[in-house]
Amino acid sequence: MSDTKKVALVTGGVGGIGTAICLRLSKEGFKVIACYYPPLASDAEIWVKEHNAAGNDIGIIAGDVTSEADSVRMIKEIESQYGLVEILVNCAGITKDRTFRKLAASDWEAVINTNLNSVFYVTRPVWGGMLDRGFGRIINISSVNGQRGQFGQTNYSAAKAGMHGFTMALAQEGAAKGVTVNTISPGYVETAMTGAMRPEVRDAIIAGVPMKRMGRPEEIAAVVAFLAAAENGYITGANIPVNGGLFMH
Ligand code: CAA
C-alpha cells in the first residue's frame, strides 16, 4: 500500500512541530519518514511505535543533518527502502540563545549548522530527482524571528532569515520544472523549545502577541499540508507567517 504513496521526509520529525507535521502528512496519505538526530535513537523508536500503533504510516531514519555525507547517506537509504522523496520539510532546528556579548563562536556555529547548513545538505540530494521528474515540494520551517530579529538570537535570526533567502533563490530554479520551494515562518509555538525560555521572558513575549497565546504545532502542520498538496502548484518563493499577528508585513 505504501508503494503508491508519495514519500515525505521531515527533518526534525520527532520534535514538537515536526511531530505534528508527520502526523498531519500521514493523515493526508503520504508515506512519512521522520529524520531524527542519531543520539536520540531510543526516543525515536518509542515515538514511532506509539504513532504507528495509533494508525499512522510513519518510518524513522537517523540522520545528522549537519553533515553533508550523512545527509547523502540518509537520502540514499530512504530512496532505496521507501521510494523517491517528493516532499521535503526542513524542520530540524535548535536554539542557543545568548546576548551577543556572551555568544561564543560555538553557539553561532551550532545554530548555523543545524538550522541553515542542514537545508543545503538535505535538499541538495533530492533536488535533481525532483527537477527530472517534474514534481517536488520543498518546505522550509523558518521563524518569525528570522523576519523581525529577536533579542538574544543573533545566531538563530541569521539562520532563519538565511533559510528564506535560500527559498527565494531556489524557487526560481524550480519554478519552470514543477518544483515549488516555500518558507513557513511560525511565531512562538507550544513546544519544548519555547518551554525552555525563562517563564518571565515567555510571559512577556505572549503578552506581545496580538492573539495573546502561543501557536499550536497543528496550526503549523496545517500549512505544511496545504503547501505539500499537489493541487497547490502555483505558490512558490513565498514566506507564510503563522504567528498570531506578532509580525505583519
Ligand atoms: N529588548 C531590549 N532589551 C532587553 C530585552 C529586549 N527584548 N530583553 C531583555 N533586555 C535587557 C534586559 O532588560 C537587561 O537589561 P539590563 O542589563 O539593563 O538590566 C539585559 O537586556 C539583559 O537581559 P537578560 O537578563 O534577559 O539577559 P540574559 O543574558 O540573562 O538572557 C536571553 C538573555 C537568554 C537571550 C534572554 O533574554 C532570552 O531568553 N530571550 C528570549 C529569546 C527568545 O525569544 N528565544 C526564543 C526561543 S523559541 C524559538 O526561537 C522558536 C521561534 O522560532 C520563535
PDB file of C-alpha atoms and ligand atoms in Angstrom:
ATOM      1  CA  MET A   1       0.000   0.000   0.000  1.00  0.00           C
ATOM      2  CA  SER A   2       2.780   2.396   0.960  1.00  0.00           C
ATOM      3  CA  ASP A   3       4.359   1.823  -2.504  1.00  0.00           C
ATOM      4  CA  THR A   4       1.753   4.060  -4.114  1.00  0.00           C
ATOM      5  CA  LYS A   5       2.134   6.838  -1.599  1.00  0.00           C
ATOM      6  CA  LYS A   6       4.305   9.883  -2.158  1.00  0.00           C
ATOM      7  CA  VAL A   7       7.273   9.915   0.211  1.00  0.00           C
ATOM      8  CA  ALA A   8       7.544  12.936   2.505  1.00  0.00           C
ATOM      9  CA  LEU A   9      10.738  13.423   4.528  1.00  0.00           C
ATOM     10  CA  VAL A  10      10.549  15.613   7.626  1.00  0.00           C
ATOM     11  CA  THR A  11      13.849  16.571   9.276  1.00  0.00           C
ATOM     12  CA  GLY A  12      13.449  17.234  12.971  1.00  0.00           C
ATOM     13  CA  GLY A  13      10.447  14.967  12.544  1.00  0.00           C
ATOM     14  CA  VAL A  14      10.296  13.736  16.116  1.00  0.00           C
ATOM     15  CA  GLY A  15      10.418  17.265  17.607  1.00  0.00           C
ATOM     16  CA  GLY A  16       7.493  19.420  18.700  1.00  0.00           C
ATOM     17  CA  ILE A  17       6.451  20.973  15.391  1.00  0.00           C
ATOM     18  CA  GLY A  18       7.959  18.050  13.438  1.00  0.00           C
ATOM     19  CA  THR A  19       5.700  15.514  15.142  1.00  0.00           C
ATOM     20  CA  ALA A  20       2.568  17.465  14.242  1.00  0.00           C
ATOM     21  CA  ILE A  21       3.804  17.744  10.647  1.00  0.00           C
ATOM     22  CA  CYS A  22       4.445  13.978  10.423  1.00  0.00           C
ATOM     23  CA  LEU A  23       1.021  13.133  11.830  1.00  0.00           C
ATOM     24  CA  ARG A  24      -0.744  15.544   9.514  1.00  0.00           C
ATOM     25  CA  LEU A  25       1.099  14.395   6.379  1.00  0.00           C
ATOM     26  CA  SER A  26       0.435  10.769   7.318  1.00  0.00           C
ATOM     27  CA  LYS A  27      -3.264  11.614   7.624  1.00  0.00           C
ATOM     28  CA  GLU A  28      -3.104  13.269   4.191  1.00  0.00           C
ATOM     29  CA  GLY A  29      -1.912   9.962   2.691  1.00  0.00           C
ATOM     30  CA  PHE A  30       1.834  10.497   2.399  1.00  0.00           C
ATOM     31  CA  LYS A  31       4.414   7.886   3.347  1.00  0.00           C
ATOM     32  CA  VAL A  32       6.134   9.950   6.010  1.00  0.00           C
ATOM     33  CA  ILE A  33       9.741   9.461   7.072  1.00  0.00           C
ATOM     34  CA  ALA A  34      10.867  11.314  10.190  1.00  0.00           C
ATOM     35  CA  CYS A  35      14.579  12.026  10.400  1.00  0.00           C
ATOM     36  CA  TYR A  36      15.984  12.145  13.927  1.00  0.00           C
ATOM     37  CA  TYR A  37      19.332  13.151  15.371  1.00  0.00           C
ATOM     38  CA  PRO A  38      21.280   9.850  15.750  1.00  0.00           C
ATOM     39  CA  PRO A  39      21.899  10.072  19.538  1.00  0.00           C
ATOM     40  CA  LEU A  40      18.119  10.148  20.027  1.00  0.00           C
ATOM     41  CA  ALA A  41      17.579   6.655  18.571  1.00  0.00           C
ATOM     42  CA  SER A  42      15.849   5.101  21.576  1.00  0.00           C
ATOM     43  CA  ASP A  43      13.431   8.050  21.914  1.00  0.00           C
ATOM     44  CA  ALA A  44      12.701   7.849  18.186  1.00  0.00           C
ATOM     45  CA  GLU A  45      11.920   4.116  18.437  1.00  0.00           C
ATOM     46  CA  ILE A  46       9.393   4.767  21.190  1.00  0.00           C
ATOM     47  CA  TRP A  47       7.956   7.698  19.246  1.00  0.00           C
ATOM     48  CA  VAL A  48       7.373   5.731  16.048  1.00  0.00           C
ATOM     49  CA  LYS A  49       5.850   2.720  17.818  1.00  0.00           C
ATOM     50  CA  GLU A  50       3.406   4.962  19.630  1.00  0.00           C
ATOM     51  CA  HIS A  51       2.313   6.834  16.492  1.00  0.00           C
ATOM     52  CA  ASN A  52       2.041   3.800  14.243  1.00  0.00           C
ATOM     53  CA  ALA A  53       0.026   1.958  16.913  1.00  0.00           C
ATOM     54  CA  ALA A  54      -2.393   4.889  16.609  1.00  0.00           C
ATOM     55  CA  GLY A  55      -2.858   4.150  12.887  1.00  0.00           C
ATOM     56  CA  ASN A  56      -0.213   6.296  11.209  1.00  0.00           C
ATOM     57  CA  ASP A  57       2.163   5.179   8.457  1.00  0.00           C
ATOM     58  CA  ILE A  58       5.460   6.706   9.531  1.00  0.00           C
ATOM     59  CA  GLY A  59       9.045   5.484   9.183  1.00  0.00           C
ATOM     60  CA  ILE A  60      12.069   6.835  11.021  1.00  0.00           C
ATOM     61  CA  ILE A  61      15.658   7.279   9.955  1.00  0.00           C
ATOM     62  CA  ALA A  62      18.745   8.504  11.762  1.00  0.00           C
ATOM     63  CA  GLY A  63      20.448  11.422  10.059  1.00  0.00           C
ATOM     64  CA  ASP A  64      22.932  14.048  11.166  1.00  0.00           C
ATOM     65  CA  VAL A  65      21.731  16.961   9.078  1.00  0.00           C
ATOM     66  CA  THR A  66      24.837  18.988   9.977  1.00  0.00           C
ATOM     67  CA  SER A  67      26.889  16.546   7.899  1.00  0.00           C
ATOM     68  CA  GLU A  68      26.771  16.508   4.119  1.00  0.00           C
ATOM     69  CA  ALA A  69      27.985  12.892   3.982  1.00  0.00           C
ATOM     70  CA  ASP A  70      25.400  11.648   6.456  1.00  0.00           C
ATOM     71  CA  SER A  71      22.604  13.578   4.722  1.00  0.00           C
ATOM     72  CA  VAL A  72      23.539  11.999   1.385  1.00  0.00           C
ATOM     73  CA  ARG A  73      23.666   8.551   3.023  1.00  0.00           C
ATOM     74  CA  MET A  74      20.273   9.127   4.622  1.00  0.00           C
ATOM     75  CA  ILE A  75      18.575  10.141   1.354  1.00  0.00           C
ATOM     76  CA  LYS A  76      20.046   7.099  -0.437  1.00  0.00           C
ATOM     77  CA  GLU A  77      18.694   4.786   2.268  1.00  0.00           C
ATOM     78  CA  ILE A  78      15.246   6.359   2.190  1.00  0.00           C
ATOM     79  CA  GLU A  79      15.068   6.175  -1.588  1.00  0.00           C
ATOM     80  CA  SER A  80      16.095   2.517  -1.730  1.00  0.00           C
ATOM     81  CA  GLN A  81      13.809   1.500   1.138  1.00  0.00           C
ATOM     82  CA  TYR A  82      10.707   3.637   0.597  1.00  0.00           C
ATOM     83  CA  GLY A  83      10.895   5.428  -2.749  1.00  0.00           C
ATOM     84  CA  LEU A  84      11.915   8.807  -4.120  1.00  0.00           C
ATOM     85  CA  VAL A  85      11.475  11.794  -1.856  1.00  0.00           C
ATOM     86  CA  GLU A  86       8.809  14.057  -3.350  1.00  0.00           C
ATOM     87  CA  ILE A  87       8.107  16.258  -0.350  1.00  0.00           C
ATOM     88  CA  LEU A  88      10.912  17.584   1.862  1.00  0.00           C
ATOM     89  CA  VAL A  89      10.156  19.514   5.023  1.00  0.00           C
ATOM     90  CA  ASN A  90      13.293  21.071   6.513  1.00  0.00           C
ATOM     91  CA  CYS A  91      12.232  21.383  10.144  1.00  0.00           C
ATOM     92  CA  ALA A  92      15.374  20.468  12.122  1.00  0.00           C
ATOM     93  CA  GLY A  93      16.387  23.346  14.344  1.00  0.00           C
ATOM     94  CA  ILE A  94      17.943  24.288  17.669  1.00  0.00           C
ATOM     95  CA  THR A  95      18.425  27.420  19.731  1.00  0.00           C
ATOM     96  CA  LYS A  96      21.438  28.641  21.675  1.00  0.00           C
ATOM     97  CA  ASP A  97      20.066  31.930  22.949  1.00  0.00           C
ATOM     98  CA  ARG A  98      22.608  34.367  24.406  1.00  0.00           C
ATOM     99  CA  THR A  99      23.050  38.108  24.230  1.00  0.00           C
ATOM    100  CA  PHE A 100      25.645  38.810  21.529  1.00  0.00           C
ATOM    101  CA  ARG A 101      28.230  39.851  24.086  1.00  0.00           C
ATOM    102  CA  LYS A 102      28.130  36.347  25.588  1.00  0.00           C
ATOM    103  CA  LEU A 103      27.660  34.431  22.333  1.00  0.00           C
ATOM    104  CA  ALA A 104      30.562  32.023  21.716  1.00  0.00           C
ATOM    105  CA  ALA A 105      31.635  31.042  18.215  1.00  0.00           C
ATOM    106  CA  SER A 106      30.480  27.510  19.074  1.00  0.00           C
ATOM    107  CA  ASP A 107      26.937  28.840  19.784  1.00  0.00           C
ATOM    108  CA  TRP A 108      26.971  30.610  16.424  1.00  0.00           C
ATOM    109  CA  GLU A 109      28.281  27.599  14.505  1.00  0.00           C
ATOM    110  CA  ALA A 110      25.960  25.064  16.116  1.00  0.00           C
ATOM    111  CA  VAL A 111      22.866  27.079  15.189  1.00  0.00           C
ATOM    112  CA  ILE A 112      24.044  27.952  11.664  1.00  0.00           C
ATOM    113  CA  ASN A 113      24.986  24.317  11.003  1.00  0.00           C
ATOM    114  CA  THR A 114      21.793  22.783  12.340  1.00  0.00           C
ATOM    115  CA  ASN A 115      19.292  25.376  11.131  1.00  0.00           C
ATOM    116  CA  LEU A 116      20.786  26.606   7.848  1.00  0.00           C
ATOM    117  CA  ASN A 117      23.609  24.441   6.509  1.00  0.00           C
ATOM    118  CA  SER A 118      21.343  21.419   7.025  1.00  0.00           C
ATOM    119  CA  VAL A 119      18.921  22.889   4.491  1.00  0.00           C
ATOM    120  CA  PHE A 120      21.636  22.729   1.846  1.00  0.00           C
ATOM    121  CA  TYR A 121      22.862  19.271   2.871  1.00  0.00           C
ATOM    122  CA  VAL A 122      19.428  17.624   2.812  1.00  0.00           C
ATOM    123  CA  THR A 123      17.851  19.484  -0.108  1.00  0.00           C
ATOM    124  CA  ARG A 124      20.797  19.013  -2.478  1.00  0.00           C
ATOM    125  CA  PRO A 125      20.500  15.196  -2.813  1.00  0.00           C
ATOM    126  CA  VAL A 126      16.732  15.277  -3.521  1.00  0.00           C
ATOM    127  CA  TRP A 127      16.735  18.304  -5.824  1.00  0.00           C
ATOM    128  CA  GLY A 128      17.993  16.824  -9.131  1.00  0.00           C
ATOM    129  CA  GLY A 129      15.459  13.995  -8.998  1.00  0.00           C
ATOM    130  CA  MET A 130      12.606  16.428  -8.359  1.00  0.00           C
ATOM    131  CA  LEU A 131      13.615  18.542 -11.368  1.00  0.00           C
ATOM    132  CA  ASP A 132      13.959  15.442 -13.583  1.00  0.00           C
ATOM    133  CA  ARG A 133      10.543  14.075 -12.561  1.00  0.00           C
ATOM    134  CA  GLY A 134       8.861  17.467 -12.853  1.00  0.00           C
ATOM    135  CA  PHE A 135       7.392  17.434  -9.371  1.00  0.00           C
ATOM    136  CA  GLY A 136       8.552  18.319  -5.887  1.00  0.00           C
ATOM    137  CA  ARG A 137       7.784  20.316  -2.769  1.00  0.00           C
ATOM    138  CA  ILE A 138      10.442  21.857  -0.535  1.00  0.00           C
ATOM    139  CA  ILE A 139       9.026  23.425   2.623  1.00  0.00           C
ATOM    140  CA  ASN A 140      11.414  25.260   4.937  1.00  0.00           C
ATOM    141  CA  ILE A 141      10.334  25.860   8.509  1.00  0.00           C
ATOM    142  CA  SER A 142      11.836  29.220   9.455  1.00  0.00           C
ATOM    143  CA  SER A 143      10.661  31.594  12.204  1.00  0.00           C
ATOM    144  CA  VAL A 144       9.118  34.968  12.880  1.00  0.00           C
ATOM    145  CA  ASN A 145      12.479  35.792  14.417  1.00  0.00           C
ATOM    146  CA  GLY A 146      14.132  35.451  11.029  1.00  0.00           C
ATOM    147  CA  GLN A 147      11.759  38.167   9.809  1.00  0.00           C
ATOM    148  CA  ARG A 148      11.981  40.663  12.665  1.00  0.00           C
ATOM    149  CA  GLY A 149      15.092  39.679  14.696  1.00  0.00           C
ATOM    150  CA  GLN A 150      14.936  38.785  18.377  1.00  0.00           C
ATOM    151  CA  PHE A 151      16.920  39.947  21.389  1.00  0.00           C
ATOM    152  CA  GLY A 152      19.329  37.133  22.346  1.00  0.00           C
ATOM    153  CA  GLN A 153      19.057  35.354  18.990  1.00  0.00           C
ATOM    154  CA  THR A 154      21.591  36.785  16.525  1.00  0.00           C
ATOM    155  CA  ASN A 155      22.574  33.229  15.550  1.00  0.00           C
ATOM    156  CA  TYR A 156      19.023  31.922  15.225  1.00  0.00           C
ATOM    157  CA  SER A 157      17.668  35.028  13.467  1.00  0.00           C
ATOM    158  CA  ALA A 158      20.535  34.944  10.954  1.00  0.00           C
ATOM    159  CA  ALA A 159      19.979  31.247  10.207  1.00  0.00           C
ATOM    160  CA  LYS A 160      16.211  31.628   9.882  1.00  0.00           C
ATOM    161  CA  ALA A 161      16.491  34.692   7.635  1.00  0.00           C
ATOM    162  CA  GLY A 162      19.030  32.776   5.560  1.00  0.00           C
ATOM    163  CA  MET A 163      16.545  29.960   5.061  1.00  0.00           C
ATOM    164  CA  HIS A 164      14.150  32.287   3.306  1.00  0.00           C
ATOM    165  CA  GLY A 165      16.888  33.730   1.094  1.00  0.00           C
ATOM    166  CA  PHE A 166      17.594  30.149   0.056  1.00  0.00           C
ATOM    167  CA  THR A 167      13.875  29.585  -0.560  1.00  0.00           C
ATOM    168  CA  MET A 168      13.535  32.606  -2.853  1.00  0.00           C
ATOM    169  CA  ALA A 169      16.605  31.726  -4.899  1.00  0.00           C
ATOM    170  CA  LEU A 170      15.860  28.024  -5.242  1.00  0.00           C
ATOM    171  CA  ALA A 171      12.191  28.685  -6.024  1.00  0.00           C
ATOM    172  CA  GLN A 172      13.346  30.433  -9.181  1.00  0.00           C
ATOM    173  CA  GLU A 173      15.334  27.368 -10.237  1.00  0.00           C
ATOM    174  CA  GLY A 174      12.399  25.018  -9.657  1.00  0.00           C
ATOM    175  CA  ALA A 175       9.596  27.224 -10.975  1.00  0.00           C
ATOM    176  CA  ALA A 176       9.549  26.055 -14.572  1.00  0.00           C
ATOM    177  CA  LYS A 177      10.070  22.411 -13.566  1.00  0.00           C
ATOM    178  CA  GLY A 178       7.077  21.783 -11.299  1.00  0.00           C
ATOM    179  CA  VAL A 179       9.056  22.051  -8.074  1.00  0.00           C
ATOM    180  CA  THR A 180       7.904  24.603  -5.518  1.00  0.00           C
ATOM    181  CA  VAL A 181      10.012  25.949  -2.658  1.00  0.00           C
ATOM    182  CA  ASN A 182       8.369  27.828   0.181  1.00  0.00           C
ATOM    183  CA  THR A 183       9.035  29.016   3.711  1.00  0.00           C
ATOM    184  CA  ILE A 184       6.703  28.905   6.677  1.00  0.00           C
ATOM    185  CA  SER A 185       7.575  31.296   9.488  1.00  0.00           C
ATOM    186  CA  PRO A 186       5.959  30.193  12.735  1.00  0.00           C
ATOM    187  CA  GLY A 187       5.714  32.532  15.697  1.00  0.00           C
ATOM    188  CA  TYR A 188       6.004  31.207  19.245  1.00  0.00           C
ATOM    189  CA  VAL A 189       4.583  27.683  19.302  1.00  0.00           C
ATOM    190  CA  GLU A 190       3.954  25.396  22.298  1.00  0.00           C
ATOM    191  CA  THR A 191       6.965  23.083  22.165  1.00  0.00           C
ATOM    192  CA  ALA A 192       9.930  22.095  24.343  1.00  0.00           C
ATOM    193  CA  MET A 193      11.930  24.838  22.571  1.00  0.00           C
ATOM    194  CA  THR A 194       9.723  27.659  23.785  1.00  0.00           C
ATOM    195  CA  GLY A 195       9.214  25.795  27.087  1.00  0.00           C
ATOM    196  CA  ALA A 196      12.954  26.216  27.749  1.00  0.00           C
ATOM    197  CA  MET A 197      12.671  30.009  27.918  1.00  0.00           C
ATOM    198  CA  ARG A 198      12.619  31.678  31.325  1.00  0.00           C
ATOM    199  CA  PRO A 199       8.957  31.961  32.408  1.00  0.00           C
ATOM    200  CA  GLU A 200       9.077  35.759  32.721  1.00  0.00           C
ATOM    201  CA  VAL A 201      10.588  36.128  29.208  1.00  0.00           C
ATOM    202  CA  ARG A 202       7.988  33.725  27.825  1.00  0.00           C
ATOM    203  CA  ASP A 203       5.095  35.583  29.512  1.00  0.00           C
ATOM    204  CA  ALA A 204       6.357  38.930  28.203  1.00  0.00           C
ATOM    205  CA  ILE A 205       6.510  37.529  24.678  1.00  0.00           C
ATOM    206  CA  ILE A 206       2.979  36.096  24.839  1.00  0.00           C
ATOM    207  CA  ALA A 207       1.710  39.448  26.134  1.00  0.00           C
ATOM    208  CA  GLY A 208       3.059  41.000  22.936  1.00  0.00           C
ATOM    209  CA  VAL A 209       1.283  38.561  20.625  1.00  0.00           C
ATOM    210  CA  PRO A 210      -1.985  40.089  19.350  1.00  0.00           C
ATOM    211  CA  MET A 211      -3.757  36.708  19.787  1.00  0.00           C
ATOM    212  CA  LYS A 212      -2.423  36.513  23.377  1.00  0.00           C
ATOM    213  CA  ARG A 213      -1.467  32.891  23.071  1.00  0.00           C
ATOM    214  CA  MET A 214       1.184  30.650  21.579  1.00  0.00           C
ATOM    215  CA  GLY A 215       0.538  28.722  18.410  1.00  0.00           C
ATOM    216  CA  ARG A 216      -0.202  25.017  18.421  1.00  0.00           C
ATOM    217  CA  PRO A 217       2.064  22.687  16.424  1.00  0.00           C
ATOM    218  CA  GLU A 218      -1.013  21.507  14.488  1.00  0.00           C
ATOM    219  CA  GLU A 219      -1.503  25.066  13.226  1.00  0.00           C
ATOM    220  CA  ILE A 220       1.900  24.896  11.538  1.00  0.00           C
ATOM    221  CA  ALA A 221       1.278  21.377  10.241  1.00  0.00           C
ATOM    222  CA  ALA A 222      -1.940  22.507   8.539  1.00  0.00           C
ATOM    223  CA  VAL A 223       0.019  24.999   6.434  1.00  0.00           C
ATOM    224  CA  VAL A 224       2.622  22.353   5.574  1.00  0.00           C
ATOM    225  CA  ALA A 225      -0.164  20.058   4.336  1.00  0.00           C
ATOM    226  CA  PHE A 226      -1.540  22.898   2.222  1.00  0.00           C
ATOM    227  CA  LEU A 227       1.840  23.583   0.567  1.00  0.00           C
ATOM    228  CA  ALA A 228       2.562  19.867   0.101  1.00  0.00           C
ATOM    229  CA  ALA A 229      -0.669  19.209  -1.790  1.00  0.00           C
ATOM    230  CA  ALA A 230      -0.232  18.509  -5.493  1.00  0.00           C
ATOM    231  CA  GLU A 231      -3.059  20.954  -6.273  1.00  0.00           C
ATOM    232  CA  ASN A 232      -1.121  23.859  -4.724  1.00  0.00           C
ATOM    233  CA  GLY A 233       1.407  24.158  -7.504  1.00  0.00           C
ATOM    234  CA  TYR A 234       1.267  27.908  -8.117  1.00  0.00           C
ATOM    235  CA  ILE A 235       2.721  29.133  -4.807  1.00  0.00           C
ATOM    236  CA  THR A 236       6.491  29.368  -4.811  1.00  0.00           C
ATOM    237  CA  GLY A 237       9.133  31.522  -3.124  1.00  0.00           C
ATOM    238  CA  ALA A 238       6.563  32.561  -0.525  1.00  0.00           C
ATOM    239  CA  ASN A 239       7.091  33.109   3.187  1.00  0.00           C
ATOM    240  CA  ILE A 240       3.879  32.280   5.004  1.00  0.00           C
ATOM    241  CA  PRO A 241       3.629  33.744   8.516  1.00  0.00           C
ATOM    242  CA  VAL A 242       1.795  31.679  11.159  1.00  0.00           C
ATOM    243  CA  ASN A 243       2.402  33.874  14.165  1.00  0.00           C
ATOM    244  CA  GLY A 244      -0.818  35.047  15.826  1.00  0.00           C
ATOM    245  CA  GLY A 245      -0.256  38.553  14.424  1.00  0.00           C
ATOM    246  CA  LEU A 246       3.154  39.017  16.117  1.00  0.00           C
ATOM    247  CA  PHE A 247       4.729  40.360  12.936  1.00  0.00           C
ATOM    248  CA  MET A 248       2.843  41.682   9.935  1.00  0.00           C
ATOM    249  CA  HIS A 249       4.350  42.989   6.759  1.00  0.00           C
TER     250      HIS A 249
HETATM  251  N1  CAA B   1      14.774  44.194  24.225  1.00  0.00           N
HETATM  252  C1  CAA B   1      15.648  45.058  24.826  1.00  0.00           C
HETATM  253  N2  CAA B   1      16.289  44.783  25.959  1.00  0.00           N
HETATM  254  C2  CAA B   1      16.051  43.623  26.554  1.00  0.00           C
HETATM  255  C3  CAA B   1      15.151  42.690  26.009  1.00  0.00           C
HETATM  256  C4  CAA B   1      14.510  43.028  24.820  1.00  0.00           C
HETATM  257  N3  CAA B   1      13.638  42.195  24.218  1.00  0.00           N
HETATM  258  N4  CAA B   1      15.141  41.612  26.804  1.00  0.00           N
HETATM  259  C5  CAA B   1      15.985  41.858  27.809  1.00  0.00           C
HETATM  260  N5  CAA B   1      16.525  43.069  27.667  1.00  0.00           N
HETATM  261  C6  CAA B   1      17.518  43.722  28.531  1.00  0.00           C
HETATM  262  C7  CAA B   1      17.188  43.420  29.996  1.00  0.00           C
HETATM  263  O1  CAA B   1      16.278  44.378  30.474  1.00  0.00           O
HETATM  264  C8  CAA B   1      18.567  43.538  30.636  1.00  0.00           C
HETATM  265  O2  CAA B   1      18.878  44.898  30.761  1.00  0.00           O
HETATM  266  P1  CAA B   1      19.871  45.411  31.918  1.00  0.00           P
HETATM  267  O3  CAA B   1      21.159  44.667  31.770  1.00  0.00           O
HETATM  268  O4  CAA B   1      19.995  46.867  31.665  1.00  0.00           O
HETATM  269  O5  CAA B   1      19.169  45.074  33.210  1.00  0.00           O
HETATM  270  C9  CAA B   1      19.508  42.986  29.570  1.00  0.00           C
HETATM  271  O6  CAA B   1      18.787  43.131  28.326  1.00  0.00           O
HETATM  272  C10 CAA B   1      19.858  41.526  29.810  1.00  0.00           C
HETATM  273  O7  CAA B   1      18.636  40.763  29.740  1.00  0.00           O
HETATM  274  P2  CAA B   1      18.535  39.325  30.301  1.00  0.00           P
HETATM  275  O8  CAA B   1      18.604  39.355  31.791  1.00  0.00           O
HETATM  276  O9  CAA B   1      17.334  38.662  29.711  1.00  0.00           O
HETATM  277  O10 CAA B   1      19.889  38.648  29.751  1.00  0.00           O
HETATM  278  P3  CAA B   1      20.321  37.207  29.944  1.00  0.00           P
HETATM  279  O11 CAA B   1      21.727  37.121  29.450  1.00  0.00           O
HETATM  280  O12 CAA B   1      20.028  36.704  31.297  1.00  0.00           O
HETATM  281  O13 CAA B   1      19.342  36.397  28.982  1.00  0.00           O
HETATM  282  C11 CAA B   1      18.472  35.587  26.947  1.00  0.00           C
HETATM  283  C12 CAA B   1      19.489  36.512  27.607  1.00  0.00           C
HETATM  284  C13 CAA B   1      18.678  34.158  27.440  1.00  0.00           C
HETATM  285  C14 CAA B   1      18.759  35.656  25.481  1.00  0.00           C
HETATM  286  C15 CAA B   1      17.061  36.042  27.300  1.00  0.00           C
HETATM  287  O14 CAA B   1      16.947  37.406  27.020  1.00  0.00           O
HETATM  288  C16 CAA B   1      16.008  35.300  26.470  1.00  0.00           C
HETATM  289  O15 CAA B   1      15.658  34.167  26.776  1.00  0.00           O
HETATM  290  N6  CAA B   1      15.451  35.978  25.440  1.00  0.00           N
HETATM  291  C17 CAA B   1      14.393  35.395  24.611  1.00  0.00           C
HETATM  292  C18 CAA B   1      14.996  34.725  23.433  1.00  0.00           C
HETATM  293  C19 CAA B   1      13.880  34.104  22.640  1.00  0.00           C
HETATM  294  O16 CAA B   1      12.904  34.738  22.261  1.00  0.00           O
HETATM  295  N7  CAA B   1      14.008  32.830  22.358  1.00  0.00           N
HETATM  296  C20 CAA B   1      13.004  32.143  21.605  1.00  0.00           C
HETATM  297  C21 CAA B   1      13.185  30.664  21.794  1.00  0.00           C
HETATM  298  S1  CAA B   1      11.912  29.757  20.952  1.00  0.00           S
HETATM  299  C22 CAA B   1      12.244  29.991  19.329  1.00  0.00           C
HETATM  300  O17 CAA B   1      13.232  30.518  18.928  1.00  0.00           O
HETATM  301  C23 CAA B   1      11.191  29.479  18.397  1.00  0.00           C
HETATM  302  C24 CAA B   1      10.840  30.518  17.414  1.00  0.00           C
HETATM  303  O18 CAA B   1      11.190  30.394  16.246  1.00  0.00           O
HETATM  304  C25 CAA B   1      10.013  31.661  17.844  1.00  0.00           C
END
